[in-house]
mmCIF file of N, CA and C in Angstrom:
data_model
loop_
_atom_site.group_PDB
_atom_site.id
_atom_site.type_symbol
_atom_site.label_atom_id
_atom_site.label_comp_id
_atom_site.label_asym_id
_atom_site.label_seq_id
_atom_site.Cartn_x
_atom_site.Cartn_y
_atom_site.Cartn_z
ATOM 1 N N ASN A 1 -22.933 -148.022 58.644
ATOM 2 C CA ASN A 1 -23.862 -148.985 59.452
ATOM 3 C C ASN A 1 -24.975 -149.626 59.075
ATOM 4 N N PRO A 2 -25.604 -150.600 59.297
ATOM 5 C CA PRO A 2 -26.909 -150.736 58.809
ATOM 6 C C PRO A 2 -27.905 -150.315 59.891
ATOM 7 N N THR A 3 -28.824 -149.981 59.517
ATOM 8 C CA THR A 3 -30.247 -149.479 60.323
ATOM 9 C C THR A 3 -30.744 -150.299 60.198
ATOM 10 N N THR A 4 -31.606 -150.490 61.562
ATOM 11 C CA THR A 4 -33.103 -150.889 61.658
ATOM 12 C C THR A 4 -34.227 -150.461 61.223
ATOM 13 N N PRO A 5 -34.771 -150.925 60.238
ATOM 14 C CA PRO A 5 -36.275 -150.065 59.787
ATOM 15 C C PRO A 5 -37.257 -149.749 61.366
ATOM 16 N N VAL A 6 -37.749 -148.811 61.108
ATOM 17 C CA VAL A 6 -38.844 -148.435 62.471
ATOM 18 C C VAL A 6 -40.243 -149.086 61.545
ATOM 19 N N VAL A 7 -40.783 -150.113 62.260
ATOM 20 C CA VAL A 7 -42.163 -150.502 61.699
ATOM 21 C C VAL A 7 -43.098 -149.899 62.865
ATOM 22 N N GLU A 8 -44.211 -149.505 62.566
ATOM 23 C CA GLU A 8 -45.395 -149.053 63.253
ATOM 24 C C GLU A 8 -46.653 -149.813 63.074
ATOM 25 N N GLU A 9 -47.007 -150.110 64.322
ATOM 26 C CA GLU A 9 -48.241 -151.225 64.349
ATOM 27 C C GLU A 9 -49.236 -150.098 63.861
ATOM 28 N N VAL A 10 -50.054 -150.771 62.882
ATOM 29 C CA VAL A 10 -51.566 -149.688 62.634
ATOM 30 C C VAL A 10 -52.495 -150.264 62.795
ATOM 31 N N VAL A 11 -53.161 -149.980 63.835
ATOM 32 C CA VAL A 11 -54.397 -150.370 64.001
ATOM 33 C C VAL A 11 -55.754 -150.103 62.935
ATOM 34 N N HIS A 12 -56.075 -150.784 62.407
ATOM 35 C CA HIS A 12 -57.608 -150.363 61.592
ATOM 36 C C HIS A 12 -58.755 -150.463 62.478
ATOM 37 N N LEU A 13 -59.351 -149.491 62.707
ATOM 38 C CA LEU A 13 -60.787 -149.578 62.916
ATOM 39 C C LEU A 13 -61.880 -149.857 62.219
ATOM 40 N N THR A 14 -62.607 -150.830 62.684
ATOM 41 C CA THR A 14 -63.717 -151.193 62.082
ATOM 42 C C THR A 14 -65.064 -151.376 62.705
ATOM 43 N N ASP A 15 -65.988 -151.962 62.206
ATOM 44 C CA ASP A 15 -67.280 -152.103 63.043
ATOM 45 C C ASP A 15 -67.456 -152.905 64.122
ATOM 46 N N GLU A 16 -66.060 -153.930 64.029
ATOM 47 C CA GLU A 16 -66.179 -154.757 64.896
ATOM 48 C C GLU A 16 -65.064 -154.245 66.243
ATOM 49 N N PHE A 17 -64.577 -153.121 66.113
ATOM 50 C CA PHE A 17 -63.462 -152.754 67.244
ATOM 51 C C PHE A 17 -64.093 -152.098 68.547
ATOM 52 N N LEU A 18 -63.675 -152.888 69.370
ATOM 53 C CA LEU A 18 -63.772 -152.401 70.823
ATOM 54 C C LEU A 18 -62.612 -153.078 71.607
ATOM 55 N N ALA A 19 -61.872 -151.955 72.350
ATOM 56 C CA ALA A 19 -60.807 -152.103 73.339
ATOM 57 C C ALA A 19 -61.254 -151.579 74.477
ATOM 58 N N CYS A 20 -60.757 -152.445 75.554
ATOM 59 C CA CYS A 20 -60.729 -152.060 77.003
ATOM 60 C C CYS A 20 -59.102 -152.117 77.539
ATOM 61 N N TYR A 21 -58.528 -150.774 78.121
ATOM 62 C CA TYR A 21 -57.705 -150.996 78.715
ATOM 63 C C TYR A 21 -57.345 -150.063 79.864
ATOM 64 N N PRO A 22 -56.776 -150.063 80.842
ATOM 65 C CA PRO A 22 -55.657 -151.135 80.930
ATOM 66 C C PRO A 22 -56.404 -152.225 81.392
ATOM 67 N N ASN A 23 -55.998 -153.522 81.389
ATOM 68 C CA ASN A 23 -56.780 -154.607 81.631
ATOM 69 C C ASN A 23 -55.775 -155.701 82.302
ATOM 70 N N PRO A 24 -55.658 -155.942 83.529
ATOM 71 C CA PRO A 24 -56.398 -155.667 84.484
ATOM 72 C C PRO A 24 -56.338 -154.092 84.862
ATOM 73 N N VAL A 25 -57.081 -153.491 85.604
ATOM 74 C CA VAL A 25 -57.250 -152.132 85.993
ATOM 75 C C VAL A 25 -56.963 -152.077 87.676
ATOM 76 N N ARG A 26 -56.106 -151.054 87.799
ATOM 77 C CA ARG A 26 -56.086 -150.576 89.100
ATOM 78 C C ARG A 26 -56.924 -149.594 89.757
ATOM 79 N N VAL A 27 -57.650 -149.761 90.715
ATOM 80 C CA VAL A 27 -58.574 -148.529 91.020
ATOM 81 C C VAL A 27 -57.452 -147.267 91.280
ATOM 82 N N LYS A 28 -56.323 -147.547 91.542
ATOM 83 C CA LYS A 28 -55.573 -146.235 91.830
ATOM 84 C C LYS A 28 -55.180 -145.872 90.600
ATOM 85 N N VAL A 29 -55.392 -146.185 89.508
ATOM 86 C CA VAL A 29 -55.131 -145.506 88.067
ATOM 87 C C VAL A 29 -56.090 -144.794 87.849
ATOM 88 N N GLY A 30 -57.393 -145.108 88.335
ATOM 89 C CA GLY A 30 -58.415 -144.096 87.682
ATOM 90 C C GLY A 30 -59.612 -144.412 87.107
ATOM 91 N N ASN A 31 -59.433 -144.838 86.245
ATOM 92 C CA ASN A 31 -60.500 -145.309 85.108
ATOM 93 C C ASN A 31 -60.139 -146.355 84.214
ATOM 94 N N ALA A 32 -60.823 -146.791 83.687
ATOM 95 C CA ALA A 32 -60.861 -147.897 82.170
ATOM 96 C C ALA A 32 -61.253 -147.133 80.829
ATOM 97 N N ILE A 33 -60.451 -147.454 80.187
ATOM 98 C CA ILE A 33 -60.665 -146.650 79.006
ATOM 99 C C ILE A 33 -61.164 -147.526 77.663
ATOM 100 N N PHE A 34 -62.547 -147.124 77.250
ATOM 101 C CA PHE A 34 -63.034 -148.119 76.178
ATOM 102 C C PHE A 34 -62.781 -147.552 74.829
ATOM 103 N N LYS A 35 -62.470 -147.863 73.880
ATOM 104 C CA LYS A 35 -62.066 -147.250 72.670
ATOM 105 C C LYS A 35 -62.989 -148.079 71.778
ATOM 106 N N TYR A 36 -63.966 -147.404 70.810
ATOM 107 C CA TYR A 36 -64.684 -148.321 69.628
ATOM 108 C C TYR A 36 -64.575 -147.303 68.465
ATOM 109 N N TYR A 37 -65.458 -147.931 67.788
ATOM 110 C CA TYR A 37 -65.722 -147.210 66.131
ATOM 111 C C TYR A 37 -67.331 -147.157 66.490
ATOM 112 N N ALA A 38 -67.681 -145.879 66.122
ATOM 113 C CA ALA A 38 -68.901 -145.968 66.186
ATOM 114 C C ALA A 38 -69.306 -145.916 64.342
ATOM 115 N N VAL A 39 -70.163 -146.713 63.907
ATOM 116 C CA VAL A 39 -70.475 -146.927 62.524
ATOM 117 C C VAL A 39 -71.562 -146.086 62.083
ATOM 118 N N GLU A 40 -72.245 -145.135 62.999
ATOM 119 C CA GLU A 40 -73.169 -144.475 62.404
ATOM 120 C C GLU A 40 -73.419 -143.050 63.691
ATOM 121 N N THR A 41 -73.889 -142.324 63.207
ATOM 122 C CA THR A 41 -74.127 -141.130 64.243
ATOM 123 C C THR A 41 -75.196 -141.452 65.142
ATOM 124 N N GLY A 42 -74.844 -141.496 66.555
ATOM 125 C CA GLY A 42 -75.785 -141.630 67.609
ATOM 126 C C GLY A 42 -75.320 -141.566 69.098
ATOM 127 N N GLN A 43 -76.131 -142.346 69.666
ATOM 128 C CA GLN A 43 -75.736 -142.281 71.358
ATOM 129 C C GLN A 43 -74.990 -143.752 71.611
ATOM 130 N N ALA A 44 -74.098 -143.916 72.363
ATOM 131 C CA ALA A 44 -73.336 -145.067 72.642
ATOM 132 C C ALA A 44 -73.650 -145.077 74.296
ATOM 133 N N GLU A 45 -73.810 -146.512 74.710
ATOM 134 C CA GLU A 45 -73.985 -146.607 76.247
ATOM 135 C C GLU A 45 -73.070 -147.777 76.415
ATOM 136 N N LEU A 46 -72.375 -147.696 77.521
ATOM 137 C CA LEU A 46 -71.499 -148.588 78.006
ATOM 138 C C LEU A 46 -72.037 -149.030 79.458
ATOM 139 N N ARG A 47 -72.464 -150.269 79.445
ATOM 140 C CA ARG A 47 -72.816 -151.123 80.675
ATOM 141 C C ARG A 47 -72.011 -151.863 81.353
ATOM 142 N N VAL A 48 -72.141 -151.844 82.539
ATOM 143 C CA VAL A 48 -71.003 -152.716 83.424
ATOM 144 C C VAL A 48 -71.810 -153.826 84.155
ATOM 145 N N TYR A 49 -71.455 -154.813 84.099
ATOM 146 C CA TYR A 49 -72.199 -155.718 85.196
ATOM 147 C C TYR A 49 -71.279 -156.373 85.899
ATOM 148 N N ASN A 50 -71.748 -156.772 87.383
ATOM 149 C CA ASN A 50 -71.078 -157.805 88.091
ATOM 150 C C ASN A 50 -71.168 -159.541 87.576
ATOM 151 N N VAL A 51 -70.457 -160.141 87.970
ATOM 152 C CA VAL A 51 -70.518 -161.614 87.781
ATOM 153 C C VAL A 51 -71.960 -162.431 87.962
ATOM 154 N N LYS A 52 -72.913 -161.586 88.547
ATOM 155 C CA LYS A 52 -73.878 -162.072 89.025
ATOM 156 C C LYS A 52 -75.091 -161.704 87.685
ATOM 157 N N GLY A 53 -74.539 -160.647 87.068
ATOM 158 C CA GLY A 53 -75.230 -160.202 85.992
ATOM 159 C C GLY A 53 -76.209 -158.704 86.529
ATOM 160 N N GLN A 54 -75.967 -158.324 87.497
ATOM 161 C CA GLN A 54 -76.538 -157.215 87.909
ATOM 162 C C GLN A 54 -75.930 -155.911 87.571
ATOM 163 N N LEU A 55 -76.619 -154.864 86.758
ATOM 164 C CA LEU A 55 -75.981 -153.666 86.254
ATOM 165 C C LEU A 55 -75.361 -152.841 87.338
ATOM 166 N N VAL A 56 -74.269 -152.620 87.064
ATOM 167 C CA VAL A 56 -73.254 -152.157 88.481
ATOM 168 C C VAL A 56 -73.318 -150.361 87.712
ATOM 169 N N ARG A 57 -72.930 -150.380 86.443
ATOM 170 C CA ARG A 57 -73.083 -148.652 86.306
ATOM 171 C C ARG A 57 -73.392 -148.622 84.546
ATOM 172 N N SER A 58 -74.077 -147.771 84.082
ATOM 173 C CA SER A 58 -74.511 -147.458 82.532
ATOM 174 C C SER A 58 -73.873 -145.882 82.591
ATOM 175 N N ILE A 59 -73.376 -145.768 81.473
ATOM 176 C CA ILE A 59 -72.667 -144.231 80.726
ATOM 177 C C ILE A 59 -72.952 -144.472 79.383
ATOM 178 N N LYS A 60 -74.050 -143.067 79.415
ATOM 179 C CA LYS A 60 -74.504 -142.720 78.189
ATOM 180 C C LYS A 60 -73.565 -141.766 77.482
ATOM 181 N N THR A 61 -73.553 -141.582 76.374
ATOM 182 C CA THR A 61 -72.810 -140.459 75.577
ATOM 183 C C THR A 61 -73.619 -139.392 75.069
ATOM 184 N N PRO A 62 -73.637 -138.306 74.827
ATOM 185 C CA PRO A 62 -74.163 -137.777 74.233
ATOM 186 C C PRO A 62 -74.392 -138.036 72.349
ATOM 187 N N THR A 63 -75.122 -137.569 71.563
ATOM 188 C CA THR A 63 -75.206 -137.907 70.130
ATOM 189 C C THR A 63 -73.919 -137.738 69.492
ATOM 190 N N GLN A 64 -73.125 -138.237 68.720
ATOM 191 C CA GLN A 64 -72.077 -138.043 68.197
ATOM 192 C C GLN A 64 -72.018 -138.740 66.653
ATOM 193 N N PRO A 65 -71.003 -137.970 65.828
ATOM 194 C CA PRO A 65 -70.776 -138.374 64.530
ATOM 195 C C PRO A 65 -70.263 -139.969 64.495
ATOM 196 N N LYS A 66 -70.379 -140.609 63.440
ATOM 197 C CA LYS A 66 -69.775 -141.848 63.442
ATOM 198 C C LYS A 66 -68.107 -141.552 63.323
ATOM 199 N N GLY A 67 -67.520 -142.497 63.860
ATOM 200 C CA GLY A 67 -65.577 -142.496 63.869
ATOM 201 C C GLY A 67 -65.310 -143.110 65.003
ATOM 202 N N LYS A 68 -63.975 -142.777 65.460
ATOM 203 C CA LYS A 68 -63.643 -143.219 66.858
ATOM 204 C C LYS A 68 -63.778 -142.644 67.774
ATOM 205 N N ARG A 69 -64.039 -143.475 68.796
ATOM 206 C CA ARG A 69 -64.989 -142.962 70.234
ATOM 207 C C ARG A 69 -64.240 -143.329 70.993
ATOM 208 N N THR A 70 -64.120 -142.674 72.604
ATOM 209 C CA THR A 70 -63.649 -143.058 73.599
ATOM 210 C C THR A 70 -64.826 -143.047 74.957
ATOM 211 N N ILE A 71 -64.896 -143.859 75.673
ATOM 212 C CA ILE A 71 -65.665 -143.600 76.824
ATOM 213 C C ILE A 71 -64.815 -143.797 78.007
ATOM 214 N N PHE A 72 -65.115 -143.155 78.976
ATOM 215 C CA PHE A 72 -64.278 -143.579 80.390
ATOM 216 C C PHE A 72 -65.168 -144.131 81.511
ATOM 217 N N TRP A 73 -64.711 -145.434 82.061
ATOM 218 C CA TRP A 73 -65.274 -145.651 83.386
ATOM 219 C C TRP A 73 -64.271 -145.404 84.442
ATOM 220 N N HIS A 74 -64.831 -144.709 85.402
ATOM 221 C CA HIS A 74 -64.085 -144.424 86.577
ATOM 222 C C HIS A 74 -63.867 -145.150 87.654
ATOM 223 N N LEU A 75 -64.644 -146.669 87.392
ATOM 224 C CA LEU A 75 -64.578 -147.695 88.395
ATOM 225 C C LEU A 75 -65.391 -147.452 89.506
ATOM 226 N N THR A 76 -66.595 -146.655 89.136
ATOM 227 C CA THR A 76 -67.535 -146.437 90.119
ATOM 228 C C THR A 76 -69.033 -146.900 90.102
ATOM 229 N N ASP A 77 -69.781 -147.193 90.815
ATOM 230 C CA ASP A 77 -71.304 -147.595 90.433
ATOM 231 C C ASP A 77 -72.081 -146.364 90.083
ATOM 232 N N GLN A 78 -73.190 -146.496 89.843
ATOM 233 C CA GLN A 78 -74.192 -145.935 89.552
ATOM 234 C C GLN A 78 -74.088 -144.748 90.698
ATOM 235 N N ARG A 79 -74.000 -145.124 91.836
ATOM 236 C CA ARG A 79 -73.911 -144.016 93.428
ATOM 237 C C ARG A 79 -72.833 -143.511 93.269
ATOM 238 N N GLY A 80 -71.564 -143.515 92.529
ATOM 239 C CA GLY A 80 -70.460 -143.018 92.347
ATOM 240 C C GLY A 80 -69.378 -143.580 93.465
ATOM 241 N N VAL A 81 -69.963 -144.812 93.937
ATOM 242 C CA VAL A 81 -68.768 -145.608 94.939
ATOM 243 C C VAL A 81 -68.148 -146.322 94.057
ATOM 244 N N HIS A 82 -66.676 -146.411 94.424
ATOM 245 C CA HIS A 82 -65.381 -147.544 94.069
ATOM 246 C C HIS A 82 -66.221 -148.771 93.981
ATOM 247 N N VAL A 83 -66.279 -149.505 92.918
ATOM 248 C CA VAL A 83 -66.428 -150.874 92.752
ATOM 249 C C VAL A 83 -65.456 -151.853 93.634
ATOM 250 N N SER A 84 -65.555 -152.961 94.045
ATOM 251 C CA SER A 84 -64.914 -154.145 94.618
ATOM 252 C C SER A 84 -64.041 -154.477 93.535
ATOM 253 N N SER A 85 -62.889 -155.249 94.036
ATOM 254 C CA SER A 85 -61.984 -156.142 93.031
ATOM 255 C C SER A 85 -63.009 -157.103 92.636
ATOM 256 N N GLY A 86 -62.456 -157.635 91.426
ATOM 257 C CA GLY A 86 -63.386 -158.518 90.945
ATOM 258 C C GLY A 86 -63.405 -158.548 89.346
ATOM 259 N N VAL A 87 -64.134 -159.569 88.623
ATOM 260 C CA VAL A 87 -64.154 -159.368 87.117
ATOM 261 C C VAL A 87 -65.547 -158.551 86.750
ATOM 262 N N TYR A 88 -65.686 -157.957 86.184
ATOM 263 C CA TYR A 88 -66.937 -157.336 85.349
ATOM 264 C C TYR A 88 -66.961 -157.304 84.063
ATOM 265 N N LEU A 89 -68.320 -157.758 83.637
ATOM 266 C CA LEU A 89 -68.640 -158.022 82.451
ATOM 267 C C LEU A 89 -69.231 -156.398 81.878
ATOM 268 N N TYR A 90 -68.816 -156.098 80.489
ATOM 269 C CA TYR A 90 -69.429 -155.218 80.006
ATOM 270 C C TYR A 90 -69.827 -154.967 78.499
ATOM 271 N N LYS A 91 -71.027 -154.150 78.212
ATOM 272 C CA LYS A 91 -71.742 -154.108 77.077
ATOM 273 C C LYS A 91 -71.319 -152.979 76.357
ATOM 274 N N LEU A 92 -71.301 -152.711 75.215
ATOM 275 C CA LEU A 92 -71.465 -151.605 74.608
ATOM 276 C C LEU A 92 -72.424 -151.442 73.342
ATOM 277 N N LEU A 93 -73.774 -150.388 73.546
ATOM 278 C CA LEU A 93 -74.609 -150.584 72.502
ATOM 279 C C LEU A 93 -74.406 -149.095 72.030
ATOM 280 N N GLN A 94 -74.872 -149.111 70.586
ATOM 281 C CA GLN A 94 -74.713 -148.013 70.079
ATOM 282 C C GLN A 94 -76.425 -147.738 69.277
ATOM 283 N N ASN A 95 -77.034 -146.913 69.512
ATOM 284 C CA ASN A 95 -78.626 -146.645 69.149
ATOM 285 C C ASN A 95 -79.314 -147.701 69.510
ATOM 286 N N GLY A 96 -78.932 -148.297 70.792
ATOM 287 C CA GLY A 96 -79.873 -149.449 71.455
ATOM 288 C C GLY A 96 -79.106 -150.795 70.867
ATOM 289 N N LYS A 97 -78.241 -150.772 69.737
ATOM 290 C CA LYS A 97 -77.924 -152.086 69.359
ATOM 291 C C LYS A 97 -76.584 -152.578 69.804
ATOM 292 N N GLU A 98 -76.147 -153.888 69.896
ATOM 293 C CA GLU A 98 -75.242 -154.477 70.819
ATOM 294 C C GLU A 98 -74.116 -154.074 69.866
ATOM 295 N N ILE A 99 -72.774 -153.303 70.016
ATOM 296 C CA ILE A 99 -71.652 -153.755 69.200
ATOM 297 C C ILE A 99 -70.560 -154.124 70.001
ATOM 298 N N GLY A 100 -70.630 -154.854 70.758
ATOM 299 C CA GLY A 100 -69.476 -155.456 71.379
ATOM 300 C C GLY A 100 -69.521 -155.513 73.207
ATOM 301 N N THR A 101 -69.008 -156.834 73.533
ATOM 302 C CA THR A 101 -69.089 -157.094 74.957
ATOM 303 C C THR A 101 -67.382 -157.546 75.223
ATOM 304 N N GLY A 102 -67.423 -157.717 76.265
ATOM 305 C CA GLY A 102 -66.182 -158.094 76.586
ATOM 306 C C GLY A 102 -66.089 -158.063 78.565
ATOM 307 N N LYS A 103 -64.837 -158.389 79.132
ATOM 308 C CA LYS A 103 -64.862 -158.365 80.347
ATOM 309 C C LYS A 103 -63.278 -157.642 80.856
ATOM 310 N N ILE A 104 -63.443 -157.190 82.250
ATOM 311 C CA ILE A 104 -62.234 -156.388 82.631
ATOM 312 C C ILE A 104 -62.143 -156.703 84.132
ATOM 313 N N THR A 105 -61.159 -156.739 84.552
ATOM 314 C CA THR A 105 -60.719 -157.203 85.879
ATOM 315 C C THR A 105 -60.174 -155.941 86.452
ATOM 316 N N VAL A 106 -60.985 -155.573 87.848
ATOM 317 C CA VAL A 106 -60.507 -154.266 88.763
ATOM 318 C C VAL A 106 -59.665 -154.979 90.078
ATOM 319 N N ILE A 107 -58.751 -154.302 90.378
ATOM 320 C CA ILE A 107 -57.883 -154.727 91.216
ATOM 321 C C ILE A 107 -57.944 -153.551 92.551
ATOM 322 N N LYS A 108 -58.487 -153.481 93.598
ATOM 323 C CA LYS A 108 -58.225 -152.594 94.563
ATOM 324 C C LYS A 108 -57.150 -151.692 94.919
ATOM 325 N N ASN A 109 -56.085 -152.888 95.195
ATOM 326 C CA ASN A 109 -55.042 -152.097 95.688
ATOM 327 C C ASN A 109 -54.332 -151.364 94.713
#
């Protein structure tokens, strides 16, 4: 019997790497996951904005060494209230420097 080789997809994290999933994300899922590669030791900050450009949430990490990192956004604003359905823009900074941007769609139901 011939066998089918198993091919694994390998993702090489670089200084350009930033991924957000699931996208779209449902509030009942609980959170959005942001994976990135920190190119240097320091503090990261995820900023989430509404489509009007207003800051909805800022999440700062403690100082961490370089490497693969993850930030969770629990789909809440600065007061801890779940955000409305819609499109949100995000920016990831490391040591005050922007290292990536994107958008995420939140679905309330």
